[in-house]
Short mmCIF file of C-alpha atoms in Angstrom, two decimals:
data_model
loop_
_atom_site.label_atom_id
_atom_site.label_comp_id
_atom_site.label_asym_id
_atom_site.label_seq_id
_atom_site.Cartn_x
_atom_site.Cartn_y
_atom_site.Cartn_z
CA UNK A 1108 79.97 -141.94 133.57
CA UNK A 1109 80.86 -138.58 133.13
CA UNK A 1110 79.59 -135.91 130.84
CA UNK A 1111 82.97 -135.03 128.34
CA UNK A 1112 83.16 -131.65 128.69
CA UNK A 1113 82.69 -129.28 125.49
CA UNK A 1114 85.93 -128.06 124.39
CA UNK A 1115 85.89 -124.34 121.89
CA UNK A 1116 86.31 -125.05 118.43
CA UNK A 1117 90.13 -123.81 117.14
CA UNK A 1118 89.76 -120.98 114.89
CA UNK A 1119 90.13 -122.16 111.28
CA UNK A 1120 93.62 -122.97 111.91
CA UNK A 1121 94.04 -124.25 108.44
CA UNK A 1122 92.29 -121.42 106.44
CA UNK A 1123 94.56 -118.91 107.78
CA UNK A 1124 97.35 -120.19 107.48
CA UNK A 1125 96.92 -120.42 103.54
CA UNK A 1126 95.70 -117.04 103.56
CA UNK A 1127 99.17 -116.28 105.62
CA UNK A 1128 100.84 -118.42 102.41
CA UNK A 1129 99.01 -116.35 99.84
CA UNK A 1130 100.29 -112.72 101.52
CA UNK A 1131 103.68 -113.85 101.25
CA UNK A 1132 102.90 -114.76 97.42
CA UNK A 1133 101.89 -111.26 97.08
CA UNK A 1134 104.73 -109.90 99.08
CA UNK A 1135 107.15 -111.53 96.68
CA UNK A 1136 105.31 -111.45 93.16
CA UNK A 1137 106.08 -107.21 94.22
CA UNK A 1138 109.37 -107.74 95.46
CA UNK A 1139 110.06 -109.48 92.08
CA UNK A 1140 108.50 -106.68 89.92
CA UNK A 1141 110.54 -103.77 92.55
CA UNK A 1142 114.36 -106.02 91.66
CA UNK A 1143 112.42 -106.16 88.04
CA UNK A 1144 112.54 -102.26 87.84
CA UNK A 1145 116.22 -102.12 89.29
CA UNK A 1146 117.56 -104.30 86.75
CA UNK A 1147 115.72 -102.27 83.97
CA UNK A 1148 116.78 -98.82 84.82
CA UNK A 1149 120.13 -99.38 86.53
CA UNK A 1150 121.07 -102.75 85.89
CA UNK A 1151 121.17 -104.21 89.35
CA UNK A 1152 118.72 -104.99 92.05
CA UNK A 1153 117.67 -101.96 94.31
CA UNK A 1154 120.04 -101.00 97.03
CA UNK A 1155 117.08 -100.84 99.23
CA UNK A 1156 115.05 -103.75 98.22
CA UNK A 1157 115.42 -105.59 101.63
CA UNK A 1158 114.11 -103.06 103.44
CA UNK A 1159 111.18 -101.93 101.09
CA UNK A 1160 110.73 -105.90 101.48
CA UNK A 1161 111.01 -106.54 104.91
CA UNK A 1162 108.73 -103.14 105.74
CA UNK A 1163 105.83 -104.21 103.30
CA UNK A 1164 105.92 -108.12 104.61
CA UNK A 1165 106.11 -106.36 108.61
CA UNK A 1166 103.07 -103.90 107.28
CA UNK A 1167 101.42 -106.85 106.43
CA UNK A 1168 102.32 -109.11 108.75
CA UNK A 1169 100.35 -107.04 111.35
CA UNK A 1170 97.09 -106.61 108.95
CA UNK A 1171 96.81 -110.81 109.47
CA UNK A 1172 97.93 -110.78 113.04
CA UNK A 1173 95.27 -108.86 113.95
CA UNK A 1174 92.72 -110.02 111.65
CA UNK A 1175 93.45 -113.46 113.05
CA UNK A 1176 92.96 -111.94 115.89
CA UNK A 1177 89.56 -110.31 115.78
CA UNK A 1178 88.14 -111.45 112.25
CA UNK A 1179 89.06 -115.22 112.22
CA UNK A 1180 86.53 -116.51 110.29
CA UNK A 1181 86.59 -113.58 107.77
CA UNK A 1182 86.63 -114.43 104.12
CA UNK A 1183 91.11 -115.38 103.32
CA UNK A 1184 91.52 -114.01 99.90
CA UNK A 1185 90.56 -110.43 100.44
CA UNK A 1186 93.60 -109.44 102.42
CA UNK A 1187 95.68 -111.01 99.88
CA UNK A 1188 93.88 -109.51 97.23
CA UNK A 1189 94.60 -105.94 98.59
CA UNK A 1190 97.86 -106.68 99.33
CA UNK A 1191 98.95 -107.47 95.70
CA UNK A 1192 97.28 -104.34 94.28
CA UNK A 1193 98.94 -102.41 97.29
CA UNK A 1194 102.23 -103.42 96.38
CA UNK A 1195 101.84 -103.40 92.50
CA UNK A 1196 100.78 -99.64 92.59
CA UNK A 1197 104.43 -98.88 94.94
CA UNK A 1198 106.10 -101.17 92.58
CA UNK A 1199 104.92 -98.52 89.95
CA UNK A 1200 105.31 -95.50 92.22
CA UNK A 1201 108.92 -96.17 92.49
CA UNK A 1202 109.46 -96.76 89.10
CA UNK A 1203 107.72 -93.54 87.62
CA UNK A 1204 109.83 -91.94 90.95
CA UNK A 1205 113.06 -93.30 89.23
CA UNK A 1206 111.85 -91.91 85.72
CA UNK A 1207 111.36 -88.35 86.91
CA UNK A 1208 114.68 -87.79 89.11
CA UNK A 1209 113.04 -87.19 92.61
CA UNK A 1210 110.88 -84.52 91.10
CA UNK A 1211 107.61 -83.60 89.97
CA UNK A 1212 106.21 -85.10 93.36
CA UNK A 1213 106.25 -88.67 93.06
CA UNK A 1214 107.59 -91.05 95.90
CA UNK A 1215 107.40 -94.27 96.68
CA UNK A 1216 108.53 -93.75 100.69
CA UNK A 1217 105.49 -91.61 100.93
CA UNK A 1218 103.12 -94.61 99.53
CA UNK A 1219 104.38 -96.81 101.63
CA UNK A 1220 104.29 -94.59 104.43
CA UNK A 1221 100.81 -93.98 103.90
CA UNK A 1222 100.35 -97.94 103.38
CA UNK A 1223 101.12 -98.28 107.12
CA UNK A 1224 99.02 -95.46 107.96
CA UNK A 1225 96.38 -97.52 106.13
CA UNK A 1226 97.24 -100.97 108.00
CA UNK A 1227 96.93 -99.22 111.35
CA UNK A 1228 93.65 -97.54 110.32
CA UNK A 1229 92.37 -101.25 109.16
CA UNK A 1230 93.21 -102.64 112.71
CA UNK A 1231 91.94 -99.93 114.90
CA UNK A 1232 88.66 -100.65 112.47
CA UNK A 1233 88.65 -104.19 113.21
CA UNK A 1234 89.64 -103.42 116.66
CA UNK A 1235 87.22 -101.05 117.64
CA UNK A 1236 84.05 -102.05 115.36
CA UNK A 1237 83.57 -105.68 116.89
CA UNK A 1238 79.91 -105.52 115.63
CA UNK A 1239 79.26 -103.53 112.11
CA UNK A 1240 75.66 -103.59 113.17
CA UNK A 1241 76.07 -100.85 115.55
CA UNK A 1242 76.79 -98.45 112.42
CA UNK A 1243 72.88 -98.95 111.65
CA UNK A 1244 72.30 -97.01 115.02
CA UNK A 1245 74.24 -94.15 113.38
CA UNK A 1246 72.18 -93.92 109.79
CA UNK A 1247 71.56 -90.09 110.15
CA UNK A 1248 74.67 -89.47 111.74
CA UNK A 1249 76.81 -90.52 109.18
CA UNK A 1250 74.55 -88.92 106.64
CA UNK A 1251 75.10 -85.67 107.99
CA UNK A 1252 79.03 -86.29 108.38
CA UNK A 1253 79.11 -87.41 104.88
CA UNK A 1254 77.44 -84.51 103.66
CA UNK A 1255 79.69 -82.03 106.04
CA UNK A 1256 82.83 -83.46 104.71
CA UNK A 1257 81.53 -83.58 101.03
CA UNK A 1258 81.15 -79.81 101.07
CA UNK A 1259 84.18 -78.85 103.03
CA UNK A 1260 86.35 -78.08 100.52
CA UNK A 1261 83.62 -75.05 99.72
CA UNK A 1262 84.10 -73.39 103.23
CA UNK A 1263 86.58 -70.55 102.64
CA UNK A 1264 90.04 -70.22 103.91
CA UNK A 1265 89.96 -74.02 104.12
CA UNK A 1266 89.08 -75.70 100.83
CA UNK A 1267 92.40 -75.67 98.09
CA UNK A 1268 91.30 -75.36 94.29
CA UNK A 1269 93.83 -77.23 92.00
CA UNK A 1270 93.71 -77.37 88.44
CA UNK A 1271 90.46 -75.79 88.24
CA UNK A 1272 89.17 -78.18 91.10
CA UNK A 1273 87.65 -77.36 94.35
CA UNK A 1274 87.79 -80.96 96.33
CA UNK A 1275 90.79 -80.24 98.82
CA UNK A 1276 91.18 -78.81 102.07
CA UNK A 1277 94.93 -78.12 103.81
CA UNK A 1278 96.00 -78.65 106.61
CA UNK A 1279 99.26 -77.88 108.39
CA UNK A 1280 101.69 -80.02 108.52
CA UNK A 1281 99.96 -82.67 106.09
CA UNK A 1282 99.16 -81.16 102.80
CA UNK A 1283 96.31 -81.48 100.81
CA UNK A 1284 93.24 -84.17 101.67
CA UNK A 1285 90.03 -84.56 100.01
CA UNK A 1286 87.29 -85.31 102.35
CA UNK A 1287 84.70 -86.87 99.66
CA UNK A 1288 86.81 -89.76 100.22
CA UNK A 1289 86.23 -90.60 103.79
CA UNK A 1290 82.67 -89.34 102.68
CA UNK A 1291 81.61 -91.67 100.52
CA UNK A 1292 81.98 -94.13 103.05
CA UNK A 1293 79.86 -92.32 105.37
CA UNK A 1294 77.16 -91.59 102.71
CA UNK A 1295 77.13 -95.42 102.18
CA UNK A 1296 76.51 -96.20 105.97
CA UNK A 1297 73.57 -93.77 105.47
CA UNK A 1298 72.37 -95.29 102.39
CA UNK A 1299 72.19 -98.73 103.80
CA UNK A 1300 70.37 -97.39 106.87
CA UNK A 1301 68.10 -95.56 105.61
CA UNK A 1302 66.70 -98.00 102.61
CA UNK A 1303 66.32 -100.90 105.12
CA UNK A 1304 64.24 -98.62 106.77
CA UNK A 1305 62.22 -97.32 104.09
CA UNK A 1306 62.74 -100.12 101.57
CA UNK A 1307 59.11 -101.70 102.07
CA UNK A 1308 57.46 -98.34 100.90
CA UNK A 1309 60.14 -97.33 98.03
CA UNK A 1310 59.27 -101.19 96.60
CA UNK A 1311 55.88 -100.30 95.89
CA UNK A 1312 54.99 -99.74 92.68
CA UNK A 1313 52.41 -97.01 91.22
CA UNK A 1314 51.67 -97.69 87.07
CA UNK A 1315 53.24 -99.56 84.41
CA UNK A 1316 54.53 -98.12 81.78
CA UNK A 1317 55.17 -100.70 78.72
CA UNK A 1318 56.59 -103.82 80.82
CA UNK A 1319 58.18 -101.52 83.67
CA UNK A 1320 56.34 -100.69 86.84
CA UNK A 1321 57.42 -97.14 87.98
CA UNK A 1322 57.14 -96.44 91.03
CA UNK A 1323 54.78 -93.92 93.40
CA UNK A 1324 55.35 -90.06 92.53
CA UNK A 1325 55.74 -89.55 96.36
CA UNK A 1326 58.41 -92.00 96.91
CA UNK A 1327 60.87 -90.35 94.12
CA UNK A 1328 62.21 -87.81 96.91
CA UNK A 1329 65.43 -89.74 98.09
CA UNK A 1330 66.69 -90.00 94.52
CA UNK A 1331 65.77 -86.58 93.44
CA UNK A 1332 67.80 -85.52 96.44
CA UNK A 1333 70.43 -87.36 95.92
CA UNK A 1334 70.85 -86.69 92.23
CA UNK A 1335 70.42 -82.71 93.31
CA UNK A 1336 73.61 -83.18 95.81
CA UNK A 1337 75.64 -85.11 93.00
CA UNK A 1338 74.67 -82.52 90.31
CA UNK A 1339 76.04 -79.62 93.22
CA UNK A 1340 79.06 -81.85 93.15
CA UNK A 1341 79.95 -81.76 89.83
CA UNK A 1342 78.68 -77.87 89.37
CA UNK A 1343 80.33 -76.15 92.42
CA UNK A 1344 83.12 -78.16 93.28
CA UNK A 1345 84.25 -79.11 89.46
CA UNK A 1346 84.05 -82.97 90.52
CA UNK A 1347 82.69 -85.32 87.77
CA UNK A 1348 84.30 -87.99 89.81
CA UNK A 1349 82.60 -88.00 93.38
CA UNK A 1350 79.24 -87.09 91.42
CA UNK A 1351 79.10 -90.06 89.19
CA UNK A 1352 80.54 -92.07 92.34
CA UNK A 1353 77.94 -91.10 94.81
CA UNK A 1354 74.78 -91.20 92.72
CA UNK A 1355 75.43 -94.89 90.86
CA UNK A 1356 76.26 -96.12 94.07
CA UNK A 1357 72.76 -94.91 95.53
CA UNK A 1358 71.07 -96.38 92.34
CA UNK A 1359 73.01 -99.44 92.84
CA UNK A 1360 71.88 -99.82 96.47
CA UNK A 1361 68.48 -98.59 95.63
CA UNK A 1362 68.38 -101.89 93.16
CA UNK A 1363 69.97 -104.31 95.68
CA UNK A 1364 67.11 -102.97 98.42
CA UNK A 1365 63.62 -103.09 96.13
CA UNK A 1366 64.91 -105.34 93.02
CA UNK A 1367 63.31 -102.64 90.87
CA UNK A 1368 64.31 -102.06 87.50
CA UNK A 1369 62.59 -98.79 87.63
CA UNK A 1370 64.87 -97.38 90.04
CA UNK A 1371 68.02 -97.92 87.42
CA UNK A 1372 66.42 -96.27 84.31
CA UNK A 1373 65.06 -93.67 86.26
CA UNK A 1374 68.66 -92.94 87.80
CA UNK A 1375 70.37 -93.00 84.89
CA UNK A 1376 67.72 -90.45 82.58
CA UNK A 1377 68.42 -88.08 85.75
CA UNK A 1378 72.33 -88.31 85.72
CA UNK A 1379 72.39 -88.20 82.05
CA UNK A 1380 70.04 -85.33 82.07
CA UNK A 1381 71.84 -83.33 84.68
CA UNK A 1382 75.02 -84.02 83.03
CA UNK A 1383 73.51 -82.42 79.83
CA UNK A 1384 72.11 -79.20 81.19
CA UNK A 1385 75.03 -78.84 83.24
CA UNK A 1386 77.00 -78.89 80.29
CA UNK A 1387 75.14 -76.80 78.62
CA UNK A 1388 74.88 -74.21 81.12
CA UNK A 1389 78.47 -74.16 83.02
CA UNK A 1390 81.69 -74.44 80.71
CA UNK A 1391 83.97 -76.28 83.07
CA UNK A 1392 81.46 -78.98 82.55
CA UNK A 1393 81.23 -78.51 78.44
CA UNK A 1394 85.12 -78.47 78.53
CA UNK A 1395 84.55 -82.36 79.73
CA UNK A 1396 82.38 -83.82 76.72
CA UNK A 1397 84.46 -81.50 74.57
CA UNK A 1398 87.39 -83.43 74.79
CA UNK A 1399 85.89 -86.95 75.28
CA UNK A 1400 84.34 -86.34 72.34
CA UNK A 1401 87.60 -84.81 70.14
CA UNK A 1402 90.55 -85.49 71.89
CA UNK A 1403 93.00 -85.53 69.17
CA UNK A 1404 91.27 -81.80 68.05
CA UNK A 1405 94.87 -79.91 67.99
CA UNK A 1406 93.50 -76.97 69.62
CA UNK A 1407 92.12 -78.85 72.81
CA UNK A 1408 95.78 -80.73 73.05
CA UNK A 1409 97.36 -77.59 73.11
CA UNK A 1410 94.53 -75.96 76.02
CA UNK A 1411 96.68 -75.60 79.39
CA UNK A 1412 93.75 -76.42 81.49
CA UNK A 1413 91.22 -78.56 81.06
CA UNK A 1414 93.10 -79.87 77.70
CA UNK A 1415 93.26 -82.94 76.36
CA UNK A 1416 97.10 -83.69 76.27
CA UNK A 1417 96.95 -86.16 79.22
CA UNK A 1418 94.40 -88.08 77.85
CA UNK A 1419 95.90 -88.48 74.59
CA UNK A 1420 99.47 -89.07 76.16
CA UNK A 1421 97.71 -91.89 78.04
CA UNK A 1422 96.40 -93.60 74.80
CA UNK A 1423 99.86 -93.70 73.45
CA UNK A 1424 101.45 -95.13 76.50
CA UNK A 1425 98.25 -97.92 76.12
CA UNK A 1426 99.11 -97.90 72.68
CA UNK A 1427 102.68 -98.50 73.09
CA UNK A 1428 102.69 -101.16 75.70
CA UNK A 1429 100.54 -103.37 72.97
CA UNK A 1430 99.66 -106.79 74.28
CA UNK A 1431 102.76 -107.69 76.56
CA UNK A 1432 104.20 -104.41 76.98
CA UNK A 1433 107.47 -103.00 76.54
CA UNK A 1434 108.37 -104.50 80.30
CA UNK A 1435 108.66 -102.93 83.76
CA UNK A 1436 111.37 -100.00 83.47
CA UNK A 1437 111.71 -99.96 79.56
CA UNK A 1438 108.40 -97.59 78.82
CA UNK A 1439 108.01 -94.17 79.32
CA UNK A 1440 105.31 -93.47 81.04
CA UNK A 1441 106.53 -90.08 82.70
CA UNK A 1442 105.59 -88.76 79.28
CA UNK A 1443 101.80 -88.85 80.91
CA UNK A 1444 100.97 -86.44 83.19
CA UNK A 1445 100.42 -87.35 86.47
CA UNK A 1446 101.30 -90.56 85.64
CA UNK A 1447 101.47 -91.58 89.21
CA UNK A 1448 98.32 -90.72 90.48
CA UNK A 1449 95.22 -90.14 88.35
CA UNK A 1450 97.05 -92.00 84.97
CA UNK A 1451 98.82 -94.90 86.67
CA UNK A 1452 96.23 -97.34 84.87
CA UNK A 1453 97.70 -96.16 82.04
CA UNK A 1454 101.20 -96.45 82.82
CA UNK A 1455 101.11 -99.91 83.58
CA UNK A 1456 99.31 -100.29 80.44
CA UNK A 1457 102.65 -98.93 78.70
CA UNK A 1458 104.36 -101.22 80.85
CA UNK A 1459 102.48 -104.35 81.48
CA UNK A 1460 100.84 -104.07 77.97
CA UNK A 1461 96.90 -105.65 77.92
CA UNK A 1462 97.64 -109.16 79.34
CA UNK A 1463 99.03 -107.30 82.49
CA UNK A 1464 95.99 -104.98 82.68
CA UNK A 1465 93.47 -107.85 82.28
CA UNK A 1466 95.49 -109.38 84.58
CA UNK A 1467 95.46 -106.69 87.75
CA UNK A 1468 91.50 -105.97 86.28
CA UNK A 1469 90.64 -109.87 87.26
CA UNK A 1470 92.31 -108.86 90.90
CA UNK A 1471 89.94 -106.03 91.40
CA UNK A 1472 87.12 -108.51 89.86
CA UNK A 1473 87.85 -111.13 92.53
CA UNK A 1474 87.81 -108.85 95.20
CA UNK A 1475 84.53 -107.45 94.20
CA UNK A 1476 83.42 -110.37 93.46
CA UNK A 1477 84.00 -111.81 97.35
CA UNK A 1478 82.86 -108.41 99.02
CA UNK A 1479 79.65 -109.63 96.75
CA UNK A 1480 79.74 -112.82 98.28
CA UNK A 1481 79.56 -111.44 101.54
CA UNK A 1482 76.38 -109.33 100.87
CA UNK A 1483 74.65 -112.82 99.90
CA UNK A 1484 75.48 -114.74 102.50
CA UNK A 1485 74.50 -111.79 105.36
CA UNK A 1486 72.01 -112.30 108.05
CA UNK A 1487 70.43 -109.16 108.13
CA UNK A 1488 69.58 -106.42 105.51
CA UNK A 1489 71.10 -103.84 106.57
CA UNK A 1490 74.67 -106.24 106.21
CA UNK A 1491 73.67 -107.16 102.93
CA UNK A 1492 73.09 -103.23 101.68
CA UNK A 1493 76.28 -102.24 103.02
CA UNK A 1494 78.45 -105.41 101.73
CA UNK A 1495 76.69 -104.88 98.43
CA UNK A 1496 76.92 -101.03 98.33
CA UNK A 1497 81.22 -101.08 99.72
CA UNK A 1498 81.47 -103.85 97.03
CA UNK A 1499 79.70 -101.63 94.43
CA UNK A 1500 81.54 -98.79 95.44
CA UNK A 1501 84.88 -100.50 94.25
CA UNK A 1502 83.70 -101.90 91.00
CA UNK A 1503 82.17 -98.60 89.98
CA UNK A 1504 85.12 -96.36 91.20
CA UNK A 1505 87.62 -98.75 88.65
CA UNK A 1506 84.86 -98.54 85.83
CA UNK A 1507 84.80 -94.99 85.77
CA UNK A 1508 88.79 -94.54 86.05
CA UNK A 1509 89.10 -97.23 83.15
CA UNK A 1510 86.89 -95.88 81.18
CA UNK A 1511 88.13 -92.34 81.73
CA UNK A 1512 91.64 -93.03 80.57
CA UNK A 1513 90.73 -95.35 77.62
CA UNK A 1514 88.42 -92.59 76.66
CA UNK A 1515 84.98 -94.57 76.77
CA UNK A 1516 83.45 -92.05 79.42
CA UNK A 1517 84.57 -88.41 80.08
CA UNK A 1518 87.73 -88.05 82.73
CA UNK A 1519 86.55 -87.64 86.13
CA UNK A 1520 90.02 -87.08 88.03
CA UNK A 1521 89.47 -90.58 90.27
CA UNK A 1522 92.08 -92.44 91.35
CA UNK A 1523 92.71 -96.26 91.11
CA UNK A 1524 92.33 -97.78 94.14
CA UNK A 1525 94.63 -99.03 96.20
CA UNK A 1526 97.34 -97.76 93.40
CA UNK A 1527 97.91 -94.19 93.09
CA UNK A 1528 99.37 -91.83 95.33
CA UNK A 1529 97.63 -90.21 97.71
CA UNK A 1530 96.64 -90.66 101.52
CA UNK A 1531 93.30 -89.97 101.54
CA UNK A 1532 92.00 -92.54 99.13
CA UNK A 1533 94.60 -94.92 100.43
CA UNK A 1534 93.01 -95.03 103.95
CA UNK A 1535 89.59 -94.59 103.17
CA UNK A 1536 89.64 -98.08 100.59
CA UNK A 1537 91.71 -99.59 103.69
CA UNK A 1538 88.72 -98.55 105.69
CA UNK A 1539 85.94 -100.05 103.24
CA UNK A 1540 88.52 -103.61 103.52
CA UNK A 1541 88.24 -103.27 107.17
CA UNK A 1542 83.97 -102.72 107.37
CA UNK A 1543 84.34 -105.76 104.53
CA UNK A 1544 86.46 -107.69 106.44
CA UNK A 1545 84.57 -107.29 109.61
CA UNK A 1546 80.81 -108.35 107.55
CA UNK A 1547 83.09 -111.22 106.17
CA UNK A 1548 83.56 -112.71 109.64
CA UNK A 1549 79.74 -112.16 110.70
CA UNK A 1550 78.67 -113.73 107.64
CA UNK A 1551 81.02 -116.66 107.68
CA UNK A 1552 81.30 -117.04 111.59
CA UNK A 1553 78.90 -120.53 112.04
CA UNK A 1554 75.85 -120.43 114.41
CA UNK A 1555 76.57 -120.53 118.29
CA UNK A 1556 74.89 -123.43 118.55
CA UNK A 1557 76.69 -125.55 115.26
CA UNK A 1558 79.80 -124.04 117.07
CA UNK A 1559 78.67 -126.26 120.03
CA UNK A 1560 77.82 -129.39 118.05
CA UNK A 1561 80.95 -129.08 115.97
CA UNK A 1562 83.10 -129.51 119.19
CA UNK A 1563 81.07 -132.32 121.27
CA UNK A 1564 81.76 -134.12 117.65
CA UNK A 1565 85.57 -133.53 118.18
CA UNK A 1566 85.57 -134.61 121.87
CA UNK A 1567 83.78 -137.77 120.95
CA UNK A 1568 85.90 -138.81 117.80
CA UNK A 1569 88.93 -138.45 120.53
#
């Protein structure tokens, strides 16, 4: 009698086609807010809803073809996930486009333009990247091409300074980019790198103070470093933002790699510290706490730069929107400057009123919360430091813009993922999906060798 021959497991056939069922859920919970908006402002639905439907769906569409493709057994809800904030935030985008006439810069063709830049910058990531694992071989590299594009914007004739910022460079043809978006990403491939390398020794600990065990006076170079770089940040290039970003997400990583308390409290006396002196020293940085700390003061509303008008126009919008909101198209959330990039948390606020903000906040939760999942179930350290440390990266980025436009930490000029406009940060969080998706796949992708049991099992049950 013959030995059956071994037939190859299907890909999970079933999984992705309910993750293919949850993307068109997405798709249409937007389309219904985008005919939502029509029927608001103009009473009828959008003249060019079909296409804005048919190009999102096609966008994404590809995203699963090709993640099908090369990431079967990656995790099915994060595409979805993205997909759903995506949408919401050119949902928004269009309406705050509608508000202001065409003007003021705001439009919703460029988002979505940029969306498909995104897509195709996912796929060639997926594409290209078949094995995350190789990044590890580039630690130092992408260290010093995080750092290069971090201080770009300081080189002269090619950095842009906007409102009082220095965190652009132009180029023809494009516009404006900020390169500490693609370089937090690098930084992070660095990070994970270089602490599986060193964790052993930066785990050690030297003496205990009360029930903490610092550790070794010798090993406290990498975070002084790193703290000096993020306090250069904030003092040359005016950037609370990519500061805050880039030195919690090195504590956070730090954590994840030793499991040392020590690490945290020492990270945050240094940031807070810094934050202090530099405060104290340089006024672009006092002009900061001065309005988190009086924001209603008359005379800081009235300040051109560096004021505090946008911040309190934000808290009314919240204000207004209550618990349900005043509905999509019946706010006013053009009233808030730059509503549709660094205040759009706030305009759906107006909008979608607390239940809808709890609401997208529990999206960005889940997500985290299954980039989190993939750092657990990783092979390898270095996986889990850079699952945990993209994953991190998200959460903290929507803390800090949360918290800047509700007033509970100094504005930092971020920009919620996925949701405002803007290219850069668009395809550098499509980028993180992609290195998240990819880890996903390797985590969840079974052993060769249950691969083989799993299909002598199906040849014998036939």
């Amino acid at each position: 009698m013959s030995t059956p021959s071994v037939e190859p497991v299907p890909l999970p056939a079933k999984r992705r086609l309910a993750q293919l069922a949850m993307l068109a859920f997405a798709v249409a919970i937007t389309l219904g807010a985008y005919a939502n908006v029509g029927l608001a402002i103009d009473g009828q639905v959008p003249s060019g809803m079909l296409t804005y439907g048919l190009s999102l769906g096609g966008f994404m569409l590809a995203a699963y073809l090709v993640l099908a493709k090369f990431a079967p057994w990656a995790d099915p809800l994060i595409l979805p996930l993205v997909t759903l904030i995506n949408g919401l935030g050119l949902v928004m985008i269009y309406r705050l486009e509608l508000g202001a006439g065409g003007k003021g810069g705001v439009s919703a063709n460029t988002q979505l333009l940029w969306t498909a830049v995104g897509v195709v910058v996912f796929s060639v990531t997926l594409i290209v990247l078949r094995d995350h694992r190789a990044l590890q071989r580039l630690t130092y590299t992408a260290g010093a091409a995080g750092l290069l594009l971090l201080v770009s914007p300081l080189i002269p004739f090619l950095g842009v300074e906007i409102n009082g910022a220095r965190i652009w460079i132009g180029i023809p043809g494009v516009g404006q980019l900020q390169p500490a978006e693609l370089a937090k990403l690098a930084l992070i491939v660095f990070f994970a790198g270089y602490l599986v390398a060193k964790r052993d020794v930066l785990a050690l600990a030297g003496r205990r103070l009360l029930f903490i065990d610092l550790p070794r006076a010798r090993d406290l170079g990498p975070i002084l470093i790193t703290w000096g770089l993020s306090l250069g940040v904030l003092i040359l290039q005016k950037d609370l933002g990519s500061s805050l970003l880039i030195f919690g997400t090195f504590i956070a990583m730090l954590y994840i790699a030793t499991q040392r308390t020590s690490w945290v409290l020492i990270g945050i006396l240094l940031f807070v510290g810094g934050a202090i002196l530099a405060g104290t020293i340089f006024d672009h940085v006092y002009a900061r706490f001065e309005v988190f700390l009086n924001p209603a003061d008359p005379v800081l509303f009235e300040r051109e730069l560096g004021g505090s008008a946008q911040l309190m126009q934000g808290l009314f919008g919240l204000s207004q929107g209550g618990i349900l909101g005043t509905g999509l198209g019946q706010g006013h959330p053009g009233l808030i400057p730059l509503a549709f990039s660094d205040f759009i948390f706030a305009a759906i606020g107006e909008e979608l009123g607390l239940t809808g903000l709890m609401a997208l906040l529990m999206v960005y939760a889940l997500l985290v919360e299954r980039g989190l999942r993939t750092s657990i179930a990783a092979r390898d350290p270095f996986t889990k430091l850079l699952a945990g440390g993209l994953s991190f990266l998200l959460a903290w980025q929507v803390f800090i813009i949360v918290g800047g436009v509700t007033n509970l930490i100094p504005l930092t000029g971020l920009v919620t993922p996925f949701m405002s406009q803007g290219g850069s940060a668009l395809l550098s969080n499509w980028i993180l999906i992609a290195l998240l998706v990819r880890m996903s796949d390797a985590a969840r992708r079974p052993a060769p060798q249950a691969i083989q049991d799993e299909g002598m099992t199906q040849v014998f049950q036939r």
